[in-house]
Tab-separated table of C-alpha atoms and ligand atoms in Angstrom:
chain	number	residue	atom	x	y	z
F	1211	UNK	CA	3.134	-7.494	16.948
F	1212	UNK	CA	1.898	-10.659	14.868
F	1213	UNK	CA	-1.094	-11.135	12.791
F	1214	UNK	CA	-2.798	-13.980	11.353
F	1215	UNK	CA	-4.689	-13.859	8.058
F	1216	UNK	CA	-7.957	-16.432	8.412
F	1217	UNK	CA	-8.704	-16.587	4.885
F	1218	UNK	CA	-10.277	-19.508	3.343
F	1219	UNK	CA	-7.286	-20.926	2.045
F	1220	UNK	CA	-7.784	-24.413	0.710
F	1221	UNK	CA	-5.044	-27.089	1.250
F	1222	UNK	CA	-2.017	-26.113	-0.790
F	1223	UNK	CA	-0.052	-28.754	-2.693
F	1224	UNK	CA	2.627	-28.129	-5.042
F	1225	UNK	CA	1.675	-29.095	-8.816
F	1226	UNK	CA	3.450	-28.026	-11.994
F	1227	UNK	CA	0.054	-27.171	-13.893
F	1228	UNK	CA	-0.065	-24.408	-11.701
F	1229	UNK	CA	3.275	-22.678	-12.924
F	1230	UNK	CA	3.221	-20.929	-16.059
F	1231	UNK	CA	6.893	-20.149	-16.643
F	1232	UNK	CA	10.361	-22.172	-16.167
F	1233	UNK	CA	13.072	-20.739	-14.123
F	1234	UNK	CA	14.973	-20.127	-17.447
F	1235	UNK	CA	12.354	-18.000	-18.686
F	1236	UNK	CA	12.200	-16.169	-15.191
F	1237	UNK	CA	15.906	-15.369	-15.639
F	1238	UNK	CA	15.840	-14.091	-19.297
F	1239	UNK	CA	16.473	-10.372	-19.534
F	1240	UNK	CA	13.337	-8.371	-21.021
F	1241	UNK	CA	13.038	-6.128	-23.774
F	1242	UNK	CA	11.583	-2.747	-22.637
F	1243	UNK	CA	9.123	-3.062	-25.450
F	1244	UNK	CA	8.191	-6.662	-24.285
F	1245	UNK	CA	7.553	-5.338	-20.778
F	1246	UNK	CA	5.392	-2.520	-21.430
F	1247	UNK	CA	3.291	-4.620	-23.902
F	1248	UNK	CA	2.485	-7.220	-21.011
F	1249	UNK	CA	2.582	-5.138	-18.178
F	1250	UNK	CA	-0.733	-5.592	-16.722
F	1251	UNK	CA	-2.467	-4.449	-13.462
F	1252	UNK	CA	-2.113	-6.366	-10.543
F	1253	UNK	CA	-5.505	-8.074	-9.470
F	1254	UNK	CA	-7.665	-5.843	-7.424
F	1255	UNK	CA	-8.982	-6.416	-4.417
F	1256	UNK	CA	-12.368	-8.311	-4.852
F	1257	UNK	CA	-15.603	-7.918	-2.566
F	1258	UNK	CA	-15.509	-11.041	-0.603
F	1259	UNK	CA	-17.021	-12.076	2.835
F	1260	UNK	CA	-14.491	-12.181	5.539
F	1261	UNK	CA	-14.767	-13.773	8.877
F	1262	UNK	CA	-14.607	-11.491	11.651
F	1263	UNK	CA	-11.534	-12.290	14.242
F	1264	UNK	CA	-13.196	-13.660	17.638
F	1265	UNK	CA	-12.366	-10.713	19.718
F	1266	UNK	CA	-12.649	-8.098	16.960
F	1267	UNK	CA	-14.344	-4.669	18.076
F	1268	UNK	CA	-15.094	-1.953	15.683
F	1269	UNK	CA	-12.334	0.782	16.152
F	1270	UNK	CA	-13.243	3.487	18.016
F	1271	UNK	CA	-13.572	6.895	16.245
F	1272	UNK	CA	-12.276	9.673	18.024
F	1273	UNK	CA	-14.299	12.288	16.243
F	1274	UNK	CA	-17.951	12.210	15.894
F	1275	UNK	CA	-20.184	13.246	12.861
F	1276	UNK	CA	-19.893	16.745	11.936
F	1277	UNK	CA	-23.491	18.204	13.088
F	1278	UNK	CA	-22.866	16.320	16.489
F	1279	UNK	CA	-19.370	17.849	16.557
F	1280	UNK	CA	-20.145	21.430	14.754
F	1281	UNK	CA	-17.247	20.844	12.636
F	1282	UNK	CA	-18.927	22.518	9.475
F	1283	UNK	CA	-19.283	19.327	7.512
F	1284	UNK	CA	-19.018	19.079	3.948
F	1285	UNK	CA	-21.757	17.704	1.564
F	1286	UNK	CA	-21.427	16.324	-1.928
F	1287	UNK	CA	-22.963	19.514	-3.563
F	1288	UNK	CA	-19.855	21.408	-2.226
F	1289	UNK	CA	-17.937	19.567	-5.020
F	1290	UNK	CA	-18.114	19.708	-8.872
F	1291	UNK	CA	-16.874	16.488	-10.313
F	1292	UNK	CA	-14.114	16.819	-12.790
F	1293	UNK	CA	-12.760	13.356	-13.828
F	1294	UNK	CA	-12.734	10.090	-12.978
F	1295	UNK	CA	-9.174	9.075	-11.732
F	1296	UNK	CA	-9.593	5.272	-10.800
F	1297	UNK	CA	-11.795	2.424	-9.327
F	1298	UNK	CA	-11.683	0.643	-6.518
F	1299	UNK	CA	-13.467	-2.316	-4.679
F	1300	UNK	CA	-16.585	-0.438	-3.688
F	1301	UNK	CA	-16.585	2.704	-5.888
F	1302	UNK	CA	-14.776	5.149	-7.779
F	1303	UNK	CA	-12.116	7.698	-7.239
F	1304	UNK	CA	-13.054	11.227	-9.011
F	1305	UNK	CA	-10.993	14.477	-9.405
F	1306	UNK	CA	-13.621	16.940	-7.593
F	1307	UNK	CA	-13.012	20.914	-7.542
F	1308	UNK	CA	-14.372	22.726	-4.259
F	1309	UNK	CA	-17.033	25.112	-5.478
F	1310	UNK	CA	-16.285	27.925	-3.139
F	1311	UNK	CA	-12.234	27.730	-3.168
F	1312	UNK	CA	-11.660	25.851	-6.632
F	1313	UNK	CA	-9.288	23.625	-5.042
F	1314	UNK	CA	-8.784	20.137	-6.328
F	1315	UNK	CA	-9.061	16.918	-4.346
F	1316	UNK	CA	-9.470	13.289	-5.084
F	1317	UNK	CA	-12.748	11.912	-3.762
F	1318	UNK	CA	-12.879	8.404	-2.879
F	1319	UNK	CA	-16.603	7.389	-3.050
F	1320	UNK	CA	-17.773	4.067	-1.455
F	1321	UNK	CA	-21.081	3.016	-2.020
F	1322	UNK	CA	-22.704	1.760	0.917
F	1323	UNK	CA	-25.109	-0.581	-0.842
F	1324	UNK	CA	-21.818	-2.647	-1.787
F	1325	UNK	CA	-20.459	-2.549	1.727
F	1326	UNK	CA	-23.786	-3.589	3.269
F	1327	UNK	CA	-24.672	-6.964	1.247
F	1328	UNK	CA	-28.030	-8.234	2.130
F	1329	UNK	CA	-27.866	-11.652	2.804
F	1330	UNK	CA	-24.312	-11.194	4.104
F	1331	UNK	CA	-23.582	-12.557	7.501
F	1332	UNK	CA	-23.555	-9.537	10.086
F	1333	UNK	CA	-19.783	-10.042	11.180
F	1334	UNK	CA	-18.822	-9.965	7.420
F	1335	UNK	CA	-20.440	-6.469	7.001
F	1336	UNK	CA	-19.199	-5.268	10.277
F	1337	UNK	CA	-15.580	-6.479	9.207
F	1338	UNK	CA	-15.857	-4.486	6.005
F	1339	UNK	CA	-17.228	-1.306	7.881
F	1340	UNK	CA	-14.424	-1.793	10.209
F	1341	UNK	CA	-11.767	-1.434	7.280
F	1342	UNK	CA	-13.179	1.659	5.787
F	1343	UNK	CA	-13.412	3.139	9.312
F	1344	UNK	CA	-9.717	1.849	9.712
F	1345	UNK	CA	-8.706	3.870	6.539
F	1346	UNK	CA	-10.389	6.984	7.413
F	1347	UNK	CA	-9.101	6.957	11.213
F	1348	UNK	CA	-5.195	5.916	10.334
F	1349	UNK	CA	-5.181	8.381	7.344
F	1350	UNK	CA	-6.568	11.335	9.776
F	1351	UNK	CA	-3.474	10.604	12.158
F	1352	UNK	CA	-0.778	10.577	9.591
F	1353	UNK	CA	1.560	13.269	8.384
F	1354	UNK	CA	4.277	12.185	6.374
F	1355	UNK	CA	5.665	13.493	3.013
F	1356	UNK	CA	5.251	9.980	1.008
F	1357	UNK	CA	1.714	9.560	2.371
F	1358	UNK	CA	-1.441	10.727	0.942
F	1359	UNK	CA	-3.379	13.398	3.195
F	1360	UNK	CA	-6.699	13.170	4.160
F	1361	UNK	CA	-8.648	16.490	4.696
F	1362	UNK	CA	-12.321	15.802	4.854
F	1363	UNK	CA	-14.663	12.762	5.048
F	1364	UNK	CA	-18.412	12.525	5.189
F	1365	UNK	CA	-21.422	10.283	4.073
F	1366	UNK	CA	-24.897	10.618	2.543
F	1367	UNK	CA	-27.585	7.923	2.235
F	1368	UNK	CA	-25.792	6.127	-0.489
F	1369	UNK	CA	-22.142	6.838	-0.109
F	1370	UNK	CA	-19.183	7.601	2.020
F	1371	UNK	CA	-16.630	10.015	0.858
F	1372	UNK	CA	-13.053	10.529	1.453
F	1373	UNK	CA	-11.441	13.791	0.493
F	1374	UNK	CA	-7.838	13.282	-0.256
F	1375	UNK	CA	-4.989	15.250	-1.480
F	1376	UNK	CA	-5.173	14.951	-5.174
F	1377	UNK	CA	-1.488	13.389	-6.294
F	1378	UNK	CA	-1.583	14.655	-10.115
F	1379	UNK	CA	1.351	12.489	-11.251
F	1380	UNK	CA	-0.596	9.361	-11.437
F	1381	UNK	CA	0.289	5.800	-10.700
F	1382	UNK	CA	4.127	5.289	-10.827
F	1383	UNK	CA	3.559	2.186	-13.039
F	1384	UNK	CA	1.457	4.353	-15.603
F	1385	UNK	CA	5.129	5.612	-16.268
F	1386	UNK	CA	6.983	2.515	-16.287
F	1387	UNK	CA	4.485	1.505	-18.949
F	1388	UNK	CA	6.094	3.694	-21.359
F	1389	UNK	CA	9.974	2.822	-20.017
F	1390	UNK	CA	9.335	-0.822	-19.747
F	1391	UNK	CA	11.827	-0.701	-16.864
F	1392	UNK	CA	13.685	1.469	-14.470
F	1393	UNK	CA	17.554	1.632	-13.841
F	1394	UNK	CA	18.800	0.481	-10.628
F	1395	UNK	CA	19.627	4.257	-9.211
F	1396	UNK	CA	15.928	5.379	-10.027
F	1397	UNK	CA	14.573	1.962	-8.217
F	1398	UNK	CA	16.732	2.831	-5.366
F	1399	UNK	CA	15.267	6.548	-5.361
F	1400	UNK	CA	11.834	5.145	-5.005
F	1401	UNK	CA	12.671	2.326	-2.629
F	1402	UNK	CA	14.102	4.600	-0.320
F	1403	UNK	CA	11.031	7.094	-0.432
F	1404	UNK	CA	8.704	3.797	0.108
F	1405	UNK	CA	11.156	2.826	2.704
F	1406	UNK	CA	10.774	5.981	4.490
F	1407	UNK	CA	6.988	5.866	4.355
F	1408	UNK	CA	7.050	2.218	5.872
F	1409	UNK	CA	9.351	2.837	8.685
F	1410	UNK	CA	7.129	5.854	9.791
F	1411	UNK	CA	3.890	3.805	9.397
F	1412	UNK	CA	5.652	0.919	11.707
F	1413	UNK	CA	7.059	2.954	14.132
F	1414	UNK	CA	3.052	4.391	14.519
F	1415	UNK	CA	2.127	0.400	14.926
F	1416	UNK	CA	0.711	0.580	11.517
F	1417	UNK	CA	0.996	-2.455	8.879
F	1418	UNK	CA	0.416	-1.158	5.535
F	1419	UNK	CA	-0.123	-4.806	3.989
F	1420	UNK	CA	-1.370	-3.917	0.435
F	1421	UNK	CA	1.658	-2.591	-1.138
F	1422	UNK	CA	1.317	-2.675	-5.021
F	1423	UNK	CA	1.912	-0.703	-7.956
F	1424	UNK	CA	-1.521	0.685	-8.065
F	1425	UNK	CA	-0.991	2.284	-4.537
F	1426	UNK	CA	2.179	4.176	-5.584
F	1427	UNK	CA	1.517	7.494	-7.006
F	1428	UNK	CA	3.815	10.198	-8.122
F	1429	UNK	CA	3.163	14.045	-6.826
F	1430	UNK	CA	3.839	16.921	-9.377
F	1431	UNK	CA	7.508	16.850	-8.188
F	1432	UNK	CA	8.014	13.069	-9.099
F	1433	UNK	CA	7.955	12.116	-5.371
F	1434	UNK	CA	6.422	8.895	-4.595
F	1435	UNK	CA	3.273	9.086	-2.170
F	1436	UNK	CA	1.488	6.106	-0.952
F	1437	UNK	CA	-2.284	5.913	-0.985
F	1438	UNK	CA	-4.972	3.438	-0.254
F	1439	UNK	CA	-5.064	2.429	3.490
F	1440	UNK	CA	-8.027	0.063	3.198
F	1441	UNK	CA	-5.942	-3.063	4.135
F	1442	UNK	CA	-3.789	-1.466	6.767
F	1443	UNK	CA	-3.961	-2.616	10.125
F	1444	UNK	CA	-3.137	-0.452	13.170
F	1445	UNK	CA	-1.997	-2.530	16.171
F	1446	UNK	CA	-2.481	-2.080	19.946
F	1447	UNK	CA	1.353	-1.683	20.668
F	1448	UNK	CA	4.213	-1.736	17.935
F	1449	UNK	CA	6.055	-4.534	19.560
F	1450	UNK	CA	7.087	-7.192	16.918
F	1451	UNK	CA	7.586	-10.366	19.260
F	1452	UNK	CA	6.026	-13.441	17.955
F	1453	UNK	CA	6.050	-14.712	21.455
F	1454	UNK	CA	3.509	-12.544	23.237
F	1455	UNK	CA	0.460	-14.560	23.762
F	1456	UNK	CA	-2.188	-11.687	23.125
F	1457	UNK	CA	-0.829	-10.602	19.926
F	1458	UNK	CA	-1.177	-13.772	17.837
F	1459	UNK	CA	-4.976	-14.196	16.512
F	1460	UNK	CA	-5.902	-10.327	17.088
F	1461	UNK	CA	-6.062	-9.210	13.349
F	1462	UNK	CA	-7.534	-11.797	10.822
F	1463	UNK	CA	-8.024	-10.094	7.132
F	1464	UNK	CA	-8.121	-10.584	3.475
F	1465	UNK	CA	-5.080	-9.482	1.332
F	1466	UNK	CA	-6.150	-8.379	-1.821
F	1467	UNK	CA	-3.250	-8.875	-4.281
F	1468	UNK	CA	-1.029	-12.220	-4.280
F	1469	UNK	CA	2.010	-10.867	-6.404
F	1470	UNK	CA	3.076	-8.851	-3.947
F	1471	UNK	CA	2.211	-10.583	-0.781
F	1472	UNK	CA	4.430	-12.213	1.783
F	1473	UNK	CA	4.412	-15.945	1.622
F	1474	UNK	CA	3.696	-16.106	5.462
F	1475	UNK	CA	0.275	-14.038	4.806
F	1476	UNK	CA	-0.388	-16.403	1.489
F	1477	UNK	CA	0.000	-19.346	3.877
F	1478	UNK	CA	-2.301	-17.999	6.493
F	1479	UNK	CA	0.436	-18.072	9.116
F	1480	UNK	CA	1.082	-15.162	11.889
F	1481	UNK	CA	2.730	-12.649	10.227
F	1482	UNK	CA	4.564	-8.927	11.590
F	1483	UNK	CA	5.297	-5.405	9.896
F	1484	UNK	CA	7.909	-7.177	8.331
F	1485	UNK	CA	5.324	-8.376	5.489
F	1486	UNK	CA	5.545	-4.752	3.963
F	1487	UNK	CA	9.481	-5.222	3.406
F	1488	UNK	CA	8.868	-8.610	1.387
F	1489	UNK	CA	6.046	-6.461	-0.677
F	1490	UNK	CA	8.822	-3.623	-1.148
F	1491	UNK	CA	11.176	-6.214	-2.698
F	1492	UNK	CA	8.825	-7.455	-4.708
F	1493	UNK	CA	7.897	-4.075	-6.060
F	1494	UNK	CA	11.253	-2.962	-6.718
F	1495	UNK	CA	12.039	-6.246	-8.562
F	1496	UNK	CA	8.816	-5.450	-10.752
F	1497	UNK	CA	10.610	-2.168	-11.321
F	1498	UNK	CA	13.847	-3.750	-12.447
F	1499	UNK	CA	12.407	-6.532	-14.447
F	1500	UNK	CA	9.081	-5.925	-15.531
F	1501	UNK	CA	7.056	-8.136	-13.371
F	1502	UNK	CA	7.098	-9.289	-9.815
F	1503	UNK	CA	8.860	-12.427	-8.821
F	1504	UNK	CA	6.016	-14.850	-8.958
F	1505	UNK	CA	2.956	-14.073	-10.904
F	1506	UNK	CA	-0.237	-16.388	-11.011
F	1507	UNK	CA	-4.051	-15.893	-10.803
F	1508	UNK	CA	-4.581	-16.712	-7.078
F	1509	UNK	CA	-2.739	-17.061	-4.068
F	1510	UNK	CA	-2.411	-20.877	-4.532
F	1511	UNK	CA	-0.514	-20.462	-7.844
F	1512	UNK	CA	1.618	-18.058	-6.405
F	1513	UNK	CA	2.328	-20.058	-3.161
F	1514	UNK	CA	3.103	-23.047	-5.418
F	1515	UNK	CA	5.973	-21.417	-6.972
F	1516	UNK	CA	7.475	-19.845	-3.873
F	1517	UNK	CA	7.505	-23.279	-2.192
F	1518	UNK	CA	9.337	-24.667	-5.066
F	1519	UNK	CA	12.337	-22.149	-4.314
F	1520	UNK	CA	14.521	-23.036	-1.377
F	1521	UNK	CA	15.266	-19.490	-0.369
F	1522	UNK	CA	13.534	-16.949	-2.536
F	1523	UNK	CA	13.146	-15.981	-5.960
F	1524	UNK	CA	15.988	-16.344	-8.587
F	1525	UNK	CA	17.068	-13.006	-9.299
F	1526	UNK	CA	18.405	-12.229	-13.055
F	1527	UNK	CA	21.949	-12.314	-13.746
F	1528	UNK	CA	21.903	-8.848	-15.317
F	1529	UNK	CA	21.184	-6.876	-12.199
F	1530	UNK	CA	24.456	-5.439	-10.442
F	1531	UNK	CA	25.576	-7.680	-7.300
F	1532	UNK	CA	24.556	-4.993	-4.764
F	1533	UNK	CA	20.990	-4.940	-6.251
F	1534	UNK	CA	20.800	-8.764	-6.042
F	1535	UNK	CA	21.934	-8.737	-2.392
F	1536	UNK	CA	19.525	-6.083	-1.253
F	1537	UNK	CA	16.614	-7.955	-3.249
F	1538	UNK	CA	17.736	-11.408	-2.106
F	1539	UNK	CA	17.484	-10.134	1.700
F	1540	UNK	CA	13.997	-8.701	1.211
F	1541	UNK	CA	12.713	-11.585	-0.352
F	1542	UNK	CA	13.564	-14.576	1.728
F	1543	UNK	CA	10.550	-16.518	2.175
F	1544	UNK	CA	11.321	-17.380	5.582
F	1545	UNK	CA	10.394	-14.596	7.775
F	1546	UNK	CA	13.428	-15.401	10.388
F	1547	UNK	CA	15.667	-14.995	7.524
F	1548	UNK	CA	14.363	-11.993	6.074
F	1549	UNK	CA	16.106	-8.597	6.746
F	1550	UNK	CA	14.448	-7.229	9.772
F	1551	UNK	CA	14.482	-3.614	8.209
F	1552	UNK	CA	12.753	-1.774	11.298
F	1553	UNK	CA	15.075	-3.370	13.649
F	1554	UNK	CA	18.432	-2.786	11.477
F	1555	UNK	CA	17.303	0.548	9.855
F	1556	UNK	CA	20.698	2.478	10.648
F	1557	UNK	CA	23.851	1.839	12.236
F	1558	UNK	CA	23.881	1.113	15.958
F	1559	UNK	CA	27.257	1.730	18.315
F	1560	UNK	CA	28.096	-1.660	19.872
F	1561	UNK	CA	26.420	-0.372	22.823
F	1562	UNK	CA	23.191	0.608	21.951
F	1563	UNK	CA	23.023	-3.401	20.231
F	1564	UNK	CA	21.230	-5.459	22.618
F	1565	UNK	CA	23.423	-8.221	23.918
F	1566	UNK	CA	21.242	-10.971	22.203
F	1567	UNK	CA	22.371	-9.209	18.541
F	1568	UNK	CA	25.821	-9.278	19.481
F	1569	UNK	CA	25.839	-12.790	20.142
F	1570	UNK	CA	23.765	-13.657	16.947
F	1571	UNK	CA	26.259	-11.608	15.220
F	1572	UNK	CA	29.195	-13.827	16.334
F	1573	UNK	CA	27.809	-16.918	15.493
F	1574	UNK	CA	27.119	-15.455	11.829
F	1575	UNK	CA	23.699	-17.038	11.478
F	1576	UNK	CA	21.287	-16.164	8.544
F	1577	UNK	CA	19.856	-13.489	10.168
F	1578	UNK	CA	21.242	-10.086	8.541
F	1579	UNK	CA	21.859	-7.208	11.001
F	1580	UNK	CA	23.696	-4.893	8.551
F	1581	UNK	CA	22.273	-1.489	8.827
F	1582	UNK	CA	19.586	-1.058	5.829
F	1583	UNK	CA	20.072	2.471	5.134
F	1584	UNK	CA	24.044	2.103	4.573
F	1585	UNK	CA	23.279	-0.406	1.875
F	1586	UNK	CA	25.053	-0.306	-1.334
F	1587	UNK	CA	21.983	0.278	-3.229
F	1588	UNK	CA	21.518	3.273	-1.382
F	1589	UNK	CA	24.768	4.920	-1.638
F	1590	UNK	CA	23.563	8.334	-3.585
F	1591	UNK	CA	20.403	8.580	-1.174
F	1592	UNK	CA	20.004	11.429	1.221
F	1593	UNK	CA	18.286	9.768	4.043
F	1594	UNK	CA	18.109	12.724	6.440
F	1595	UNK	CA	16.651	14.874	3.347
F	1596	UNK	CA	13.762	12.303	2.650
F	1597	UNK	CA	13.013	11.804	6.395
F	1598	UNK	CA	12.562	15.652	7.062
F	1599	UNK	CA	10.808	16.286	3.873
F	1600	UNK	CA	13.216	18.653	2.153
F	1601	UNK	CA	13.941	16.294	-0.669
F	1602	UNK	CA	10.403	16.221	-1.643
F	1603	UNK	CA	10.005	19.842	-1.406
F	1604	UNK	CA	13.120	20.986	-3.013
F	1605	UNK	CA	14.326	18.517	-5.608
F	1606	UNK	CA	12.675	16.643	-8.532
F	1607	UNK	CA	12.447	13.049	-8.511
F	1608	UNK	CA	13.736	10.887	-11.351
F	1609	UNK	CA	10.365	10.770	-13.366
F	1610	UNK	CA	8.580	14.259	-13.575
F	1611	UNK	CA	4.941	13.879	-14.679
F	1612	UNK	CA	4.117	16.392	-17.162
F	1613	UNK	CA	1.377	18.280	-16.126
F	1614	UNK	CA	-0.131	21.207	-18.289
F	1615	UNK	CA	-3.417	21.411	-16.334
F	1616	UNK	CA	-4.246	19.279	-13.243
F	1617	UNK	CA	-7.840	19.043	-14.139
F	1618	UNK	CA	-6.983	17.023	-17.257
F	1619	UNK	CA	-5.605	14.350	-15.256
F	1620	UNK	CA	-3.101	13.969	-18.127
F	1621	UNK	CA	-1.282	11.015	-16.101
F	1622	UNK	CA	-4.242	8.801	-15.659
F	1623	UNK	CA	-5.474	6.119	-17.538
F	1624	UNK	CA	-7.986	6.686	-20.209
F	1625	UNK	CA	-9.767	3.594	-19.306
F	1626	UNK	CA	-10.827	5.851	-16.286
F	1627	UNK	CA	-10.646	9.432	-17.338
F	1628	UNK	CA	-12.692	8.563	-20.483
F	1629	UNK	CA	-15.490	7.302	-18.096
F	1630	UNK	CA	-18.632	9.336	-17.469
F	1631	UNK	CA	-18.786	10.448	-13.696
F	1632	UNK	CA	-22.076	10.898	-13.892
F	1633	UNK	CA	-22.505	7.236	-13.858
F	1634	UNK	CA	-20.867	7.291	-10.671
F	1635	UNK	CA	-23.328	9.584	-9.120
F	1636	UNK	CA	-25.991	6.648	-9.393
F	1637	UNK	CA	-26.076	4.606	-5.905
F	1638	UNK	CA	-28.588	3.053	-4.193
F	1639	UNK	CA	-29.709	4.842	-1.057
F	1640	UNK	CA	-29.297	2.909	2.500
F	1641	UNK	CA	-31.478	5.334	4.417
F	1642	UNK	CA	-32.057	3.454	7.864
F	1643	UNK	CA	-28.463	2.646	8.489
F	1644	UNK	CA	-26.587	4.023	11.332
F	1645	UNK	CA	-23.805	1.742	10.877
F	1646	UNK	CA	-21.741	4.426	9.373
F	1647	UNK	CA	-22.396	7.243	12.231
F	1648	UNK	CA	-19.145	8.840	13.164
F	1649	UNK	CA	-17.840	8.693	9.810
F	1650	UNK	CA	-17.384	12.635	9.108
F	1651	UNK	CA	-14.126	14.065	9.674
F	1652	UNK	CA	-12.384	17.533	9.025
F	1653	UNK	CA	-8.703	17.977	9.340
F	1654	UNK	CA	-7.597	20.886	11.964
F	1655	UNK	CA	-7.406	24.200	10.174
F	1656	UNK	CA	-3.673	24.518	10.551
F	1657	UNK	CA	-3.283	21.068	8.749
F	1658	UNK	CA	-5.787	22.498	5.793
F	1659	UNK	CA	-3.838	25.707	5.668
F	1660	UNK	CA	-0.454	23.931	5.773
F	1661	UNK	CA	-1.103	21.982	2.517
F	1662	UNK	CA	-3.419	24.385	0.910
K	904	ATP	N1	-5.090	10.664	-3.810
K	904	ATP	C1	-5.239	10.166	-4.946
K	904	ATP	N2	-4.829	11.134	-6.003
K	904	ATP	C2	-5.101	10.532	-7.310
K	904	ATP	N3	-5.395	9.432	-7.542
K	904	ATP	C3	-5.545	8.848	-6.393
K	904	ATP	C4	-5.738	9.173	-5.508
K	904	ATP	N4	-6.132	7.961	-4.544
K	904	ATP	C5	-6.555	7.337	-5.652
K	904	ATP	N5	-6.147	7.279	-6.849
K	904	ATP	C6	-6.216	6.434	-7.965
K	904	ATP	O1	-7.444	5.544	-7.856
K	904	ATP	C7	-7.152	4.589	-7.811
K	904	ATP	C8	-7.906	3.536	-6.878
K	904	ATP	O2	-7.938	4.061	-5.688
K	904	ATP	P1	-7.698	3.212	-4.295
K	904	ATP	O3	-6.814	2.182	-4.402
K	904	ATP	O4	-7.603	4.336	-2.944
K	904	ATP	O5	-9.270	2.723	-4.236
K	904	ATP	P2	-9.482	1.034	-3.719
K	904	ATP	O6	-11.117	1.074	-3.319
K	904	ATP	O7	-9.330	1.194	-2.199
K	904	ATP	O8	-8.953	0.129	-4.369
K	904	ATP	P3	-8.611	-1.131	-4.188
K	904	ATP	O9	-9.898	-1.925	-4.098
K	904	ATP	O10	-7.733	-1.779	-5.276
K	904	ATP	O11	-7.929	-1.278	-2.864
K	904	ATP	C9	-5.853	4.471	-7.652
K	904	ATP	O12	-5.179	3.132	-7.962
K	904	ATP	C10	-5.186	5.765	-8.163
K	904	ATP	O13	-4.965	5.540	-9.473
């Protein structure tokens, strides 16, 4: 499945003024103290109008509103707010406690008035609504140890609410601030857990598209959990052939954080699920070096920098040869030369390989056909254990968050936890809108029992 981005990307020209660093500076090793001082948040997705694709339809929602379905809908009064955990484009994420069961959840609140902006073109509004429904629908269909779980959704006159599994270890990069950079084995550990989550999503036809530090949380045992599916896309089929005519132009959208974004997306070209592997390369580069390969305030600046490099970013000399090789294979700016991880995930016997692949291999072309999971950087990784969830259940990760009391949200930034949550209770009513009808959802009884 190939997607395109229809963002208003202006004509892009290479200008020296846009570049903030020389290649030499890029290659300099960074002292941990320096890195931690300079580590910053990647840019937050702004609310900006989007143009709906010609043939876009609102995602069909299989589960109706609670009342209509008789599913015992939740209401806001069922939950006591405990602390603010974070902020997003349309509202806050608040740690809440179920008044009846005392269970903790992360409640993502989205303000309807921020979504339905008066004077906005109707298709812009419907595009935003579509994304919100997509997050709810996609999450309700997923069950993976490295993907956040969704338990309930509901709405009232002013807001939409997603009741998510509370991930108490906070953002991975919160811990990185204290450490500066990670060693290669630790980075490979997180890379492997993210890879399993991405592979799982891709197999379900979902492109995540928003891999960035803020969306990588640590659970109580130090395992990585992906959150925020507000930009992910589910395709009708999961084929990856760019030549399929109905594939192109299907999904148009805006990507929020340019630093971790694949060049084809920044250029507004068709893209595939492979864009997630480029983002993983950027994220791991950031873990090891202290910043992503290309930084800049907007798409144009970053794209200028990418275009200056022939193949991909220069990788610091102090990384091992194995890590340089792995990063280089994922950070190829040309989609055709980038490692097609989904395709070459594990070793295949000769007979399993399509005729086409074998011919390519003989020609020793640019495309990498070696199995991803057997790469040298993953030599200490037990893939089977991650994939069946045993590692996440029975072993601790390399960074174990300190949690004396989960209600204290000790691993979240004070910038958020110090915010009064009362403030987050004020929101403008949108009484007469039925655009959000069908949003409410409750996970199955067995699912709820399994995870609580
Ligand atoms: N399940 C969770 N458990 C704990 N904290 C969470 C959870 N989900 C989100 N957070 C915190 O809240 C922050 C914002 O959440 P999220 O990214 O889902 O919101 P968003 O509105 O989609 O943000 P954005 O506009 O950046 O896409 C996260 O970076 C994280 O720190």
